[in-house]
Amino acid sequence: LPKSTVLEAPSDKWFFDPRIDESAQLTAPIFDKTDFAFGHVTRREDPVWGDDTRIARMANDDTFYMTNCATQHDRFNSGIWLSLENAILKAARSGRVKISVFSGPVLLPDDPEVLGVQVPTSFWKVVAWVEDGALHARGYMQSQRTLVNAILRTERRRPEALPELARVEPFEALISDIARATSLDFGALVAADEKRAGGPEARRGTP
């Protein structure tokens, strides 16, 4: 598609990948309560190419499944990771060549844990293309360990609110569920509910 063409997913919503059990996918709290960003592992622009705008839009929207979202610190996602993505995209455009891009996190058994989620401290990209009939490839690794360590230090300093309530956690229910069951309006308490995990749709654009 022309460089000026911008395809936006509706309200930039993220969705669970139907191929995988929802319990195995990230949800809003790890992003809402930390400096981790709802960032794409595969950039939304990368699959948006060709002359068929319908297919291009489908490709764009497919990048908003939670299986394409990892715990990248906001400064990492919008900094060195973005600069690498920009360099690859610029190379493809200026060289007028098709580049295949493979991306992912480095998953290690001793990855640090934040809010019950193991967080990768490094991410990788491998790019491949054909030039003069020969296959070429380059690999890249980028670390966010320093940024993750900063989040861990913040988490350790943060005291647990009303720790005595942990004893009655088995009886905890969503205030929104109590509202539905009782037909009562709890107003702002629904949004303030600490148990309100919700799905990824709760993060962006969902009433």
mmCIF file of C-alpha atoms in Angstrom:
data_model
loop_
_atom_site.group_PDB
_atom_site.id
_atom_site.type_symbol
_atom_site.label_atom_id
_atom_site.label_comp_id
_atom_site.label_asym_id
_atom_site.label_seq_id
_atom_site.Cartn_x
_atom_site.Cartn_y
_atom_site.Cartn_z
ATOM 1 C CA LEU A 1 0.000 0.000 0.000
ATOM 2 C CA PRO A 2 1.138 3.604 -0.493
ATOM 3 C CA LYS A 3 3.164 5.022 2.397
ATOM 4 C CA SER A 4 0.399 7.559 3.085
ATOM 5 C CA THR A 5 -2.194 4.841 3.660
ATOM 6 C CA VAL A 6 -2.941 4.344 7.364
ATOM 7 C CA LEU A 7 -5.252 1.582 8.507
ATOM 8 C CA GLU A 8 -6.578 1.856 12.039
ATOM 9 C CA ALA A 9 -8.058 -1.024 14.004
ATOM 10 C CA PRO A 10 -11.365 0.002 15.656
ATOM 11 C CA SER A 11 -10.337 1.947 18.775
ATOM 12 C CA ASP A 12 -7.066 0.007 18.739
ATOM 13 C CA LYS A 13 -8.677 -2.788 20.751
ATOM 14 C CA TRP A 14 -6.770 -5.898 21.689
ATOM 15 C CA PHE A 15 -8.463 -9.298 21.555
ATOM 16 C CA PHE A 16 -7.828 -12.764 22.890
ATOM 17 C CA ASP A 17 -6.507 -15.217 20.321
ATOM 18 C CA PRO A 18 -9.291 -17.823 19.905
ATOM 19 C CA ARG A 19 -6.739 -20.561 19.163
ATOM 20 C CA ILE A 20 -5.361 -20.456 22.720
ATOM 21 C CA ASP A 21 -7.074 -20.668 26.096
ATOM 22 C CA GLU A 22 -7.655 -17.177 27.511
ATOM 23 C CA SER A 23 -6.044 -18.154 30.814
ATOM 24 C CA ALA A 24 -2.728 -18.509 28.969
ATOM 25 C CA GLN A 25 -2.880 -14.964 27.558
ATOM 26 C CA LEU A 26 -1.982 -11.640 29.145
ATOM 27 C CA THR A 27 -4.721 -9.378 30.473
ATOM 28 C CA ALA A 28 -5.008 -5.681 31.259
ATOM 29 C CA PRO A 29 -3.591 -5.461 34.841
ATOM 30 C CA ILE A 30 0.025 -6.224 33.881
ATOM 31 C CA PHE A 31 -0.133 -3.196 31.562
ATOM 32 C CA ASP A 32 -2.470 -0.904 33.540
ATOM 33 C CA LYS A 33 -0.534 -1.216 36.816
ATOM 34 C CA THR A 34 3.018 -1.031 35.448
ATOM 35 C CA ASP A 35 5.113 0.773 32.830
ATOM 36 C CA PHE A 36 4.679 -2.079 30.364
ATOM 37 C CA ALA A 37 3.045 -1.026 27.096
ATOM 38 C CA PHE A 38 0.432 -2.649 24.889
ATOM 39 C CA GLY A 39 3.052 -2.966 22.181
ATOM 40 C CA HIS A 40 3.148 -5.088 19.056
ATOM 41 C CA VAL A 41 5.808 -7.777 18.728
ATOM 42 C CA THR A 42 5.089 -7.839 14.994
ATOM 43 C CA ARG A 43 4.616 -4.253 13.912
ATOM 44 C CA ARG A 44 1.149 -3.472 12.604
ATOM 45 C CA GLU A 45 2.561 -1.903 9.434
ATOM 46 C CA ASP A 46 4.684 -4.908 8.489
ATOM 47 C CA PRO A 47 1.876 -7.119 7.101
ATOM 48 C CA VAL A 48 -0.001 -4.188 5.544
ATOM 49 C CA TRP A 49 1.071 -4.377 1.902
ATOM 50 C CA GLY A 50 -0.346 -5.195 -1.517
ATOM 51 C CA ASP A 51 -3.115 -3.655 -3.618
ATOM 52 C CA ASP A 52 -6.104 -5.255 -1.867
ATOM 53 C CA THR A 53 -7.110 -2.875 0.935
ATOM 54 C CA ARG A 54 -9.547 -5.436 2.389
ATOM 55 C CA ILE A 55 -6.791 -7.988 2.924
ATOM 56 C CA ALA A 56 -4.441 -5.268 4.165
ATOM 57 C CA ARG A 57 -6.993 -4.204 6.782
ATOM 58 C CA MET A 58 -7.449 -7.800 7.914
ATOM 59 C CA ALA A 59 -3.676 -8.124 8.246
ATOM 60 C CA ASN A 60 -3.538 -4.891 10.249
ATOM 61 C CA ASP A 61 -6.308 -5.981 12.615
ATOM 62 C CA ASP A 62 -4.781 -9.439 13.068
ATOM 63 C CA THR A 63 -1.799 -7.813 14.778
ATOM 64 C CA PHE A 64 -4.110 -6.883 17.679
ATOM 65 C CA TYR A 65 -4.423 -10.402 19.069
ATOM 66 C CA MET A 66 -2.876 -10.791 22.521
ATOM 67 C CA THR A 67 -0.526 -13.437 21.117
ATOM 68 C CA ASN A 68 1.226 -10.506 19.396
ATOM 69 C CA CYS A 69 1.501 -8.487 22.611
ATOM 70 C CA ALA A 70 4.352 -8.934 25.083
ATOM 71 C CA THR A 71 5.464 -7.198 28.264
ATOM 72 C CA GLN A 72 7.725 -4.571 26.736
ATOM 73 C CA HIS A 73 8.512 -1.525 28.865
ATOM 74 C CA ASP A 74 6.976 1.585 27.319
ATOM 75 C CA ARG A 75 10.400 3.206 26.897
ATOM 76 C CA PHE A 76 11.751 0.048 25.262
ATOM 77 C CA ASN A 77 8.725 -0.332 22.974
ATOM 78 C CA SER A 78 8.764 3.298 21.858
ATOM 79 C CA GLY A 79 12.551 3.590 21.888
ATOM 80 C CA ILE A 80 15.136 1.073 20.707
ATOM 81 C CA TRP A 81 12.545 -1.504 19.554
ATOM 82 C CA LEU A 82 10.794 1.164 17.466
ATOM 83 C CA SER A 83 14.093 2.375 16.007
ATOM 84 C CA LEU A 84 14.850 -1.177 14.858
ATOM 85 C CA GLU A 85 11.376 -1.516 13.335
ATOM 86 C CA ASN A 86 11.761 1.830 11.572
ATOM 87 C CA ALA A 87 15.147 0.848 10.136
ATOM 88 C CA ILE A 88 13.789 -2.422 8.748
ATOM 89 C CA LEU A 89 10.697 -0.797 7.249
ATOM 90 C CA LYS A 90 12.758 2.024 5.722
ATOM 91 C CA ALA A 91 15.156 -0.522 4.202
ATOM 92 C CA ALA A 92 12.264 -2.398 2.593
ATOM 93 C CA ARG A 93 10.728 0.774 1.186
ATOM 94 C CA SER A 94 13.894 2.439 -0.053
ATOM 95 C CA GLY A 95 15.263 -0.783 -1.511
ATOM 96 C CA ARG A 96 11.843 -1.740 -2.912
ATOM 97 C CA VAL A 97 12.375 -5.290 -1.686
ATOM 98 C CA LYS A 98 10.160 -7.726 0.193
ATOM 99 C CA ILE A 99 11.594 -8.488 3.623
ATOM 100 C CA SER A 100 10.361 -11.283 5.879
ATOM 101 C CA VAL A 101 10.504 -10.298 9.561
ATOM 102 C CA PHE A 102 10.420 -12.783 12.445
ATOM 103 C CA SER A 103 10.118 -11.402 15.989
ATOM 104 C CA GLY A 104 9.719 -12.683 19.509
ATOM 105 C CA PRO A 105 10.795 -12.622 23.159
ATOM 106 C CA VAL A 106 13.660 -14.592 24.664
ATOM 107 C CA LEU A 107 11.938 -16.826 27.241
ATOM 108 C CA LEU A 108 14.096 -18.101 30.105
ATOM 109 C CA PRO A 109 13.101 -20.172 33.144
ATOM 110 C CA ASP A 110 14.552 -17.558 35.508
ATOM 111 C CA ASP A 111 12.816 -14.545 33.924
ATOM 112 C CA PRO A 112 11.721 -12.072 36.651
ATOM 113 C CA GLU A 113 8.085 -12.074 37.727
ATOM 114 C CA VAL A 114 5.883 -8.969 37.884
ATOM 115 C CA LEU A 115 2.288 -9.242 39.129
ATOM 116 C CA GLY A 116 2.398 -13.001 38.637
ATOM 117 C CA VAL A 117 3.683 -12.744 35.045
ATOM 118 C CA GLN A 118 7.163 -13.818 33.976
ATOM 119 C CA VAL A 119 8.693 -10.979 31.969
ATOM 120 C CA PRO A 120 11.257 -11.477 29.172
ATOM 121 C CA THR A 121 14.252 -9.172 29.437
ATOM 122 C CA SER A 122 15.282 -9.485 25.785
ATOM 123 C CA PHE A 123 13.590 -9.534 22.384
ATOM 124 C CA TRP A 124 14.857 -10.604 18.975
ATOM 125 C CA LYS A 125 14.217 -10.009 15.295
ATOM 126 C CA VAL A 126 15.455 -11.926 12.266
ATOM 127 C CA VAL A 127 15.033 -10.359 8.821
ATOM 128 C CA ALA A 128 15.444 -12.175 5.513
ATOM 129 C CA TRP A 129 15.288 -11.108 1.891
ATOM 130 C CA VAL A 130 16.370 -12.207 -1.586
ATOM 131 C CA GLU A 131 18.834 -10.091 -3.537
ATOM 132 C CA ASP A 132 20.283 -11.021 -6.956
ATOM 133 C CA GLY A 133 18.827 -14.477 -6.536
ATOM 134 C CA ALA A 134 20.614 -15.091 -3.216
ATOM 135 C CA LEU A 135 19.078 -15.351 0.248
ATOM 136 C CA HIS A 136 20.298 -12.804 2.819
ATOM 137 C CA ALA A 137 19.455 -12.569 6.524
ATOM 138 C CA ARG A 138 20.362 -10.539 9.621
ATOM 139 C CA GLY A 139 19.558 -11.061 13.299
ATOM 140 C CA TYR A 140 19.090 -8.550 16.123
ATOM 141 C CA MET A 141 18.777 -8.778 19.924
ATOM 142 C CA GLN A 142 17.697 -5.948 22.225
ATOM 143 C CA SER A 143 17.592 -5.929 26.032
ATOM 144 C CA GLN A 144 15.152 -4.263 28.421
ATOM 145 C CA ARG A 145 16.703 -5.711 31.584
ATOM 146 C CA THR A 146 17.521 -2.319 33.143
ATOM 147 C CA LEU A 147 13.964 -1.089 32.606
ATOM 148 C CA VAL A 148 12.441 -4.293 34.006
ATOM 149 C CA ASN A 149 14.695 -4.032 37.058
ATOM 150 C CA ALA A 150 13.340 -0.526 37.668
ATOM 151 C CA ILE A 151 9.780 -1.912 37.670
ATOM 152 C CA LEU A 152 10.814 -4.666 40.090
ATOM 153 C CA ARG A 153 12.315 -2.122 42.487
ATOM 154 C CA THR A 154 9.077 -0.122 42.375
ATOM 155 C CA GLU A 155 6.996 -3.239 43.051
ATOM 156 C CA ARG A 156 9.119 -4.173 46.066
ATOM 157 C CA ARG A 157 8.685 -0.694 47.563
ATOM 158 C CA ARG A 158 4.915 -0.684 47.097
ATOM 159 C CA PRO A 159 3.138 -1.809 50.318
ATOM 160 C CA GLU A 160 0.175 -4.116 49.912
ATOM 161 C CA ALA A 161 -3.074 -2.242 50.538
ATOM 162 C CA LEU A 162 -4.953 -3.664 53.538
ATOM 163 C CA PRO A 163 -3.044 -6.961 53.649
ATOM 164 C CA GLU A 164 -5.542 -8.351 56.183
ATOM 165 C CA LEU A 165 -8.082 -8.671 53.353
ATOM 166 C CA ALA A 166 -5.956 -11.423 51.796
ATOM 167 C CA ARG A 167 -7.550 -13.834 54.315
ATOM 168 C CA VAL A 168 -10.963 -13.431 52.722
ATOM 169 C CA GLU A 169 -9.784 -13.413 49.102
ATOM 170 C CA PRO A 170 -11.626 -16.701 48.306
ATOM 171 C CA PHE A 171 -14.903 -14.825 48.798
ATOM 172 C CA GLU A 172 -13.948 -11.863 46.623
ATOM 173 C CA ALA A 173 -16.283 -10.997 43.728
ATOM 174 C CA LEU A 174 -16.368 -8.337 41.050
ATOM 175 C CA ILE A 175 -18.378 -5.313 42.158
ATOM 176 C CA SER A 176 -19.891 -5.242 38.667
ATOM 177 C CA ASP A 177 -21.189 -8.794 39.278
ATOM 178 C CA ILE A 178 -22.669 -7.715 42.621
ATOM 179 C CA ALA A 179 -24.326 -4.782 40.852
ATOM 180 C CA ARG A 180 -25.916 -7.090 38.293
ATOM 181 C CA ALA A 181 -27.065 -9.553 40.924
ATOM 182 C CA THR A 182 -28.615 -6.889 43.162
ATOM 183 C CA SER A 183 -29.714 -4.312 40.550
ATOM 184 C CA LEU A 184 -27.854 -1.693 42.590
ATOM 185 C CA ASP A 185 -25.743 1.119 41.143
ATOM 186 C CA PHE A 186 -22.321 1.305 42.798
ATOM 187 C CA GLY A 187 -21.238 4.226 40.625
ATOM 188 C CA ALA A 188 -17.494 4.907 40.552
ATOM 189 C CA LEU A 189 -16.801 1.880 42.761
ATOM 190 C CA VAL A 190 -17.123 -0.437 39.741
ATOM 191 C CA ALA A 191 -14.174 1.236 37.989
ATOM 192 C CA ALA A 192 -12.208 1.411 41.254
ATOM 193 C CA ASP A 193 -12.610 -2.305 41.948
ATOM 194 C CA GLU A 194 -9.117 -3.782 42.515
ATOM 195 C CA LYS A 195 -10.328 -7.175 41.361
ATOM 196 C CA ARG A 196 -11.498 -5.769 38.029
ATOM 197 C CA ALA A 197 -9.044 -7.609 35.782
ATOM 198 C CA GLY A 198 -11.184 -7.706 32.650
ATOM 199 C CA GLY A 199 -9.966 -8.821 29.237
ATOM 200 C CA PRO A 200 -7.665 -6.861 26.971
ATOM 201 C CA GLU A 201 -10.742 -5.169 25.479
ATOM 202 C CA ALA A 202 -11.141 -3.278 28.755
ATOM 203 C CA ARG A 203 -7.911 -1.435 28.052
ATOM 204 C CA ARG A 204 -8.884 0.493 24.941
ATOM 205 C CA GLY A 205 -12.141 1.825 23.669
ATOM 206 C CA THR A 206 -14.527 -0.513 25.482
ATOM 207 C CA PRO A 207 -17.378 1.160 27.398
#
